[in-house]
């Protein structure tokens, strides 16, 4: 199921807040993303949604800007998706659209990925009576002083702030000033299929010897991923360890 923001009606409970979760109603958890296209954050969110206990939680996904290839995959897995088609630039009306969506879907927990989604979701979530979680996947997003200041203020509305990796956690702690009791670190993982090939078969397919020491990085080729630093560092490793191999996927 997908919808545009303009179709989100305000069918709120009598008190304007979601009904409390009960044994007969799982908690509704909506993850808010930039899009539902294939990307690291989006795949991470879909993986989380798929692995939540369906008896305890109902997962939903929202792309504030765009839909994408993951939308069909999510919906086939029974995960409702919503696309709000945010206009370019600062779109404060999106706060109201998100609020109405959260109320209509009786959202208990809003999980915003990245600062831009937090910016629009924070007030909407708290007004809708939902708990708020903010996950940041990239420390580079916190380099700007105005973003750090805004993050520090918006974090006051968050129940938890999640750093995807220790580098982001250090930036949250040292540059933004997120208190330790509110900060959690989660390392993004990749589920391994039961049908994965053996280590020997994989090495043969890639032309690697059993004695090779292999480093693999999986990321899109973009400056923010800092492949340049990895390649520079690996050149020094290879000088000391001739059997070292680097795979960029």
Tab-separated table of C-alpha atoms in Angstrom:
chain	number	residue	atom	x	y	z
A	1	UNK	CA	0.000	0.000	0.000
A	2	UNK	CA	1.403	3.403	-0.914
A	3	UNK	CA	-0.079	6.844	-0.661
A	4	UNK	CA	0.735	10.468	-1.304
A	5	UNK	CA	0.752	12.969	1.508
A	6	UNK	CA	-2.315	14.695	0.112
A	7	UNK	CA	-4.379	11.565	0.729
A	8	UNK	CA	-3.479	11.301	4.425
A	9	UNK	CA	-6.652	11.990	6.360
A	10	UNK	CA	-6.686	12.989	10.014
A	11	UNK	CA	-8.554	10.000	11.403
A	12	UNK	CA	-7.173	10.413	14.900
A	13	UNK	CA	-8.278	8.763	18.135
A	14	UNK	CA	-10.486	10.803	20.403
A	15	UNK	CA	-7.544	12.130	22.425
A	16	UNK	CA	-5.389	12.863	19.370
A	17	UNK	CA	-2.826	10.231	20.334
A	18	UNK	CA	-2.351	6.605	19.260
A	19	UNK	CA	-4.207	3.996	21.248
A	20	UNK	CA	-1.826	2.204	23.605
A	21	UNK	CA	-0.431	-1.071	22.309
A	22	UNK	CA	-2.158	-4.098	23.773
A	23	UNK	CA	-1.684	-7.870	23.469
A	24	UNK	CA	-4.142	-7.694	20.564
A	25	UNK	CA	-2.524	-4.668	18.870
A	26	UNK	CA	1.209	-4.732	18.070
A	27	UNK	CA	3.156	-1.503	18.407
A	28	UNK	CA	3.228	0.447	15.148
A	29	UNK	CA	6.791	1.445	14.214
A	30	UNK	CA	7.343	3.790	11.260
A	31	UNK	CA	10.822	4.366	9.858
A	32	UNK	CA	11.170	7.692	8.038
A	33	UNK	CA	13.693	7.862	5.191
A	34	UNK	CA	14.658	10.180	2.354
A	35	UNK	CA	13.451	7.647	-0.218
A	36	UNK	CA	12.601	4.018	-0.767
A	37	UNK	CA	15.293	3.585	-3.427
A	38	UNK	CA	18.172	1.134	-3.062
A	39	UNK	CA	20.734	2.643	-0.702
A	40	UNK	CA	22.576	1.790	2.480
A	41	UNK	CA	20.142	3.452	4.877
A	42	UNK	CA	17.123	2.176	2.999
A	43	UNK	CA	18.352	-1.429	2.899
A	44	UNK	CA	19.231	-1.138	6.592
A	45	UNK	CA	15.703	0.077	7.384
A	46	UNK	CA	14.055	-2.664	5.338
A	47	UNK	CA	16.228	-5.292	7.025
A	48	UNK	CA	15.198	-3.984	10.449
A	49	UNK	CA	11.540	-3.949	9.422
A	50	UNK	CA	11.670	-7.506	8.126
A	51	UNK	CA	13.287	-8.900	11.261
A	52	UNK	CA	11.022	-7.322	13.862
A	53	UNK	CA	8.714	-9.705	15.713
A	54	UNK	CA	5.396	-9.428	13.804
A	55	UNK	CA	3.458	-10.426	16.910
A	56	UNK	CA	4.876	-7.482	18.852
A	57	UNK	CA	5.449	-4.867	16.130
A	58	UNK	CA	3.887	-3.650	12.895
A	59	UNK	CA	6.544	-2.097	10.664
A	60	UNK	CA	5.876	0.729	8.213
A	61	UNK	CA	8.212	2.712	5.929
A	62	UNK	CA	7.912	6.316	4.772
A	63	UNK	CA	9.967	8.027	2.058
A	64	UNK	CA	9.576	11.770	2.517
A	65	UNK	CA	10.942	12.597	-0.947
A	66	UNK	CA	10.773	9.589	-3.257
A	67	UNK	CA	9.605	6.039	-3.700
A	68	UNK	CA	11.890	3.484	-5.274
A	69	UNK	CA	12.750	-0.133	-5.956
A	70	UNK	CA	12.583	-1.163	-2.300
A	71	UNK	CA	8.944	-0.113	-2.047
A	72	UNK	CA	7.687	-3.101	-4.036
A	73	UNK	CA	9.968	-5.445	-2.110
A	74	UNK	CA	8.720	-4.081	1.207
A	75	UNK	CA	5.068	-4.272	0.236
A	76	UNK	CA	5.496	-7.863	-0.938
A	77	UNK	CA	6.791	-8.592	2.565
A	78	UNK	CA	3.630	-7.061	4.030
A	79	UNK	CA	5.266	-3.778	5.074
A	80	UNK	CA	3.082	-0.730	4.257
A	81	UNK	CA	4.916	2.102	2.485
A	82	UNK	CA	4.112	5.797	2.162
A	83	UNK	CA	5.679	8.395	-0.147
A	84	UNK	CA	5.145	12.091	0.649
A	85	UNK	CA	6.842	13.707	-2.389
A	86	UNK	CA	8.425	16.614	-0.523
A	87	UNK	CA	8.917	19.714	-2.635
A	88	UNK	CA	12.469	21.054	-3.156
A	89	UNK	CA	13.896	23.308	-0.469
A	90	UNK	CA	12.679	23.716	3.097
A	91	UNK	CA	9.146	22.302	3.246
A	92	UNK	CA	7.706	23.042	6.684
A	93	UNK	CA	4.288	21.819	5.585
A	94	UNK	CA	5.813	18.348	5.709
A	95	UNK	CA	5.653	18.490	9.514
A	96	UNK	CA	1.861	18.650	9.329
A	97	UNK	CA	1.700	15.899	6.721
A	98	UNK	CA	3.843	13.616	8.848
A	99	UNK	CA	1.776	14.397	11.941
A	100	UNK	CA	-1.433	13.453	10.156
A	101	UNK	CA	0.171	10.268	8.835
A	102	UNK	CA	1.452	9.286	12.288
A	103	UNK	CA	-1.961	9.855	13.858
A	104	UNK	CA	-3.860	8.076	11.110
A	105	UNK	CA	-1.634	5.007	11.314
A	106	UNK	CA	-1.592	5.087	15.141
A	107	UNK	CA	2.188	5.172	15.196
A	108	UNK	CA	3.746	4.305	18.558
A	109	UNK	CA	7.410	4.738	17.556
A	110	UNK	CA	8.897	6.989	14.865
A	111	UNK	CA	12.417	6.065	13.728
A	112	UNK	CA	13.973	8.874	11.658
A	113	UNK	CA	17.071	8.085	9.594
A	114	UNK	CA	19.444	11.036	8.991
A	115	UNK	CA	19.155	14.661	10.059
A	116	UNK	CA	16.772	15.875	7.343
A	117	UNK	CA	14.185	13.287	8.277
A	118	UNK	CA	14.629	14.102	11.978
A	119	UNK	CA	14.082	17.784	11.209
A	120	UNK	CA	10.598	17.117	9.871
A	121	UNK	CA	9.671	14.140	12.042
A	122	UNK	CA	10.645	15.296	15.532
A	123	UNK	CA	7.829	17.711	16.338
A	124	UNK	CA	5.312	15.681	14.325
A	125	UNK	CA	6.141	12.519	16.255
A	126	UNK	CA	5.933	14.107	19.681
A	127	UNK	CA	2.666	15.909	18.867
A	128	UNK	CA	1.248	12.568	17.702
A	129	UNK	CA	2.214	10.990	21.025
A	130	UNK	CA	4.842	8.687	19.528
A	131	UNK	CA	8.258	7.864	20.922
A	132	UNK	CA	11.103	9.166	18.764
A	133	UNK	CA	14.328	7.462	17.706
A	134	UNK	CA	16.938	9.141	15.508
A	135	UNK	CA	19.616	7.150	13.673
A	136	UNK	CA	22.564	8.778	11.930
A	137	UNK	CA	24.566	6.693	9.468
A	138	UNK	CA	27.295	9.157	8.504
A	139	UNK	CA	29.508	11.384	10.653
A	140	UNK	CA	30.055	13.691	7.658
A	141	UNK	CA	26.482	14.897	8.107
A	142	UNK	CA	27.554	16.521	11.385
A	143	UNK	CA	30.440	18.590	9.992
A	144	UNK	CA	28.393	21.781	9.620
A	145	UNK	CA	28.056	23.873	12.776
A	146	UNK	CA	24.393	24.712	12.141
A	147	UNK	CA	23.560	21.024	11.696
A	148	UNK	CA	25.325	20.160	14.945
A	149	UNK	CA	23.419	22.865	16.813
A	150	UNK	CA	20.069	21.834	15.336
A	151	UNK	CA	20.811	18.188	16.101
A	152	UNK	CA	21.580	19.032	19.731
A	153	UNK	CA	18.230	20.836	20.054
A	154	UNK	CA	16.181	18.173	18.254
A	155	UNK	CA	17.853	15.444	20.296
A	156	UNK	CA	16.022	16.851	23.313
A	157	UNK	CA	12.839	15.461	21.738
A	158	UNK	CA	14.378	12.046	21.060
A	159	UNK	CA	14.038	9.099	23.398
A	160	UNK	CA	17.160	7.526	21.879
A	161	UNK	CA	19.854	8.672	19.441
A	162	UNK	CA	21.468	5.820	17.515
A	163	UNK	CA	24.927	6.038	15.975
A	164	UNK	CA	25.535	3.573	13.155
A	165	UNK	CA	29.140	2.835	14.074
A	166	UNK	CA	31.686	4.147	16.554
A	167	UNK	CA	32.795	7.017	14.300
A	168	UNK	CA	29.304	8.504	14.329
A	169	UNK	CA	29.060	7.909	18.086
A	170	UNK	CA	32.276	9.867	18.654
A	171	UNK	CA	30.929	12.752	16.561
A	172	UNK	CA	27.654	12.746	18.492
A	173	UNK	CA	29.487	12.761	21.808
A	174	UNK	CA	32.401	15.100	21.086
A	175	UNK	CA	30.971	17.499	18.484
A	176	UNK	CA	27.232	17.549	19.148
A	177	UNK	CA	27.156	16.895	22.883
A	178	UNK	CA	24.632	14.055	22.996
A	179	UNK	CA	24.557	12.706	26.580
A	180	UNK	CA	25.752	9.143	27.084
A	181	UNK	CA	22.453	7.943	28.572
A	182	UNK	CA	20.623	8.831	25.359
A	183	UNK	CA	23.206	7.495	22.889
A	184	UNK	CA	23.296	3.940	21.543
A	185	UNK	CA	25.728	2.404	19.039
A	186	UNK	CA	24.499	-0.137	16.496
A	187	UNK	CA	26.790	-1.505	13.796
A	188	UNK	CA	25.025	-2.017	10.483
A	189	UNK	CA	25.138	-5.691	9.618
A	190	UNK	CA	24.442	-7.673	6.483
A	191	UNK	CA	22.353	-10.845	6.859
A	192	UNK	CA	24.069	-13.869	5.351
A	193	UNK	CA	21.868	-16.111	3.243
A	194	UNK	CA	21.593	-19.781	4.171
A	195	UNK	CA	22.366	-20.503	0.515
A	196	UNK	CA	25.676	-18.640	0.521
A	197	UNK	CA	28.546	-20.395	-1.239
A	198	UNK	CA	31.432	-21.813	0.750
A	199	UNK	CA	34.566	-19.805	1.472
A	200	UNK	CA	36.577	-21.924	-0.972
A	201	UNK	CA	34.000	-21.564	-3.768
A	202	UNK	CA	33.819	-17.806	-3.262
A	203	UNK	CA	37.589	-17.443	-3.411
A	204	UNK	CA	37.788	-19.540	-6.576
A	205	UNK	CA	35.082	-17.463	-8.246
A	206	UNK	CA	36.969	-14.263	-7.411
A	207	UNK	CA	40.372	-15.610	-8.421
A	208	UNK	CA	41.722	-15.507	-4.878
A	209	UNK	CA	44.146	-17.980	-3.361
A	210	UNK	CA	43.452	-19.670	-0.048
A	211	UNK	CA	46.462	-17.876	1.407
A	212	UNK	CA	45.323	-14.400	0.333
A	213	UNK	CA	44.343	-12.015	3.144
A	214	UNK	CA	41.215	-10.315	1.843
A	215	UNK	CA	39.587	-7.016	2.793
A	216	UNK	CA	36.157	-6.284	1.295
A	217	UNK	CA	34.232	-3.022	1.351
A	218	UNK	CA	30.642	-2.805	0.108
A	219	UNK	CA	29.522	0.749	-0.679
A	220	UNK	CA	28.495	2.993	-3.526
A	221	UNK	CA	31.377	4.822	-5.195
A	222	UNK	CA	30.754	8.269	-3.752
A	223	UNK	CA	33.074	10.752	-2.051
A	224	UNK	CA	31.223	10.454	1.252
A	225	UNK	CA	32.256	6.775	1.468
A	226	UNK	CA	35.938	7.839	1.460
A	227	UNK	CA	37.313	5.028	-0.708
A	228	UNK	CA	40.350	7.244	-1.287
A	229	UNK	CA	41.411	6.888	2.352
A	230	UNK	CA	40.879	3.130	2.244
A	231	UNK	CA	42.956	2.671	-0.917
A	232	UNK	CA	45.716	4.915	0.440
A	233	UNK	CA	45.860	2.970	3.690
A	234	UNK	CA	45.691	-0.375	1.911
A	235	UNK	CA	48.707	0.529	-0.224
A	236	UNK	CA	50.753	0.645	2.976
A	237	UNK	CA	49.289	-2.677	4.124
A	238	UNK	CA	50.167	-4.329	0.804
A	239	UNK	CA	53.795	-3.247	1.133
A	240	UNK	CA	54.076	-5.161	4.396
A	241	UNK	CA	51.747	-8.025	3.463
A	242	UNK	CA	52.106	-9.007	-0.228
A	243	UNK	CA	49.249	-11.523	0.058
A	244	UNK	CA	46.773	-8.775	0.956
A	245	UNK	CA	43.921	-8.178	-1.482
A	246	UNK	CA	41.319	-5.401	-1.501
A	247	UNK	CA	37.892	-5.901	-3.088
A	248	UNK	CA	35.630	-2.921	-3.782
A	249	UNK	CA	32.025	-4.037	-4.197
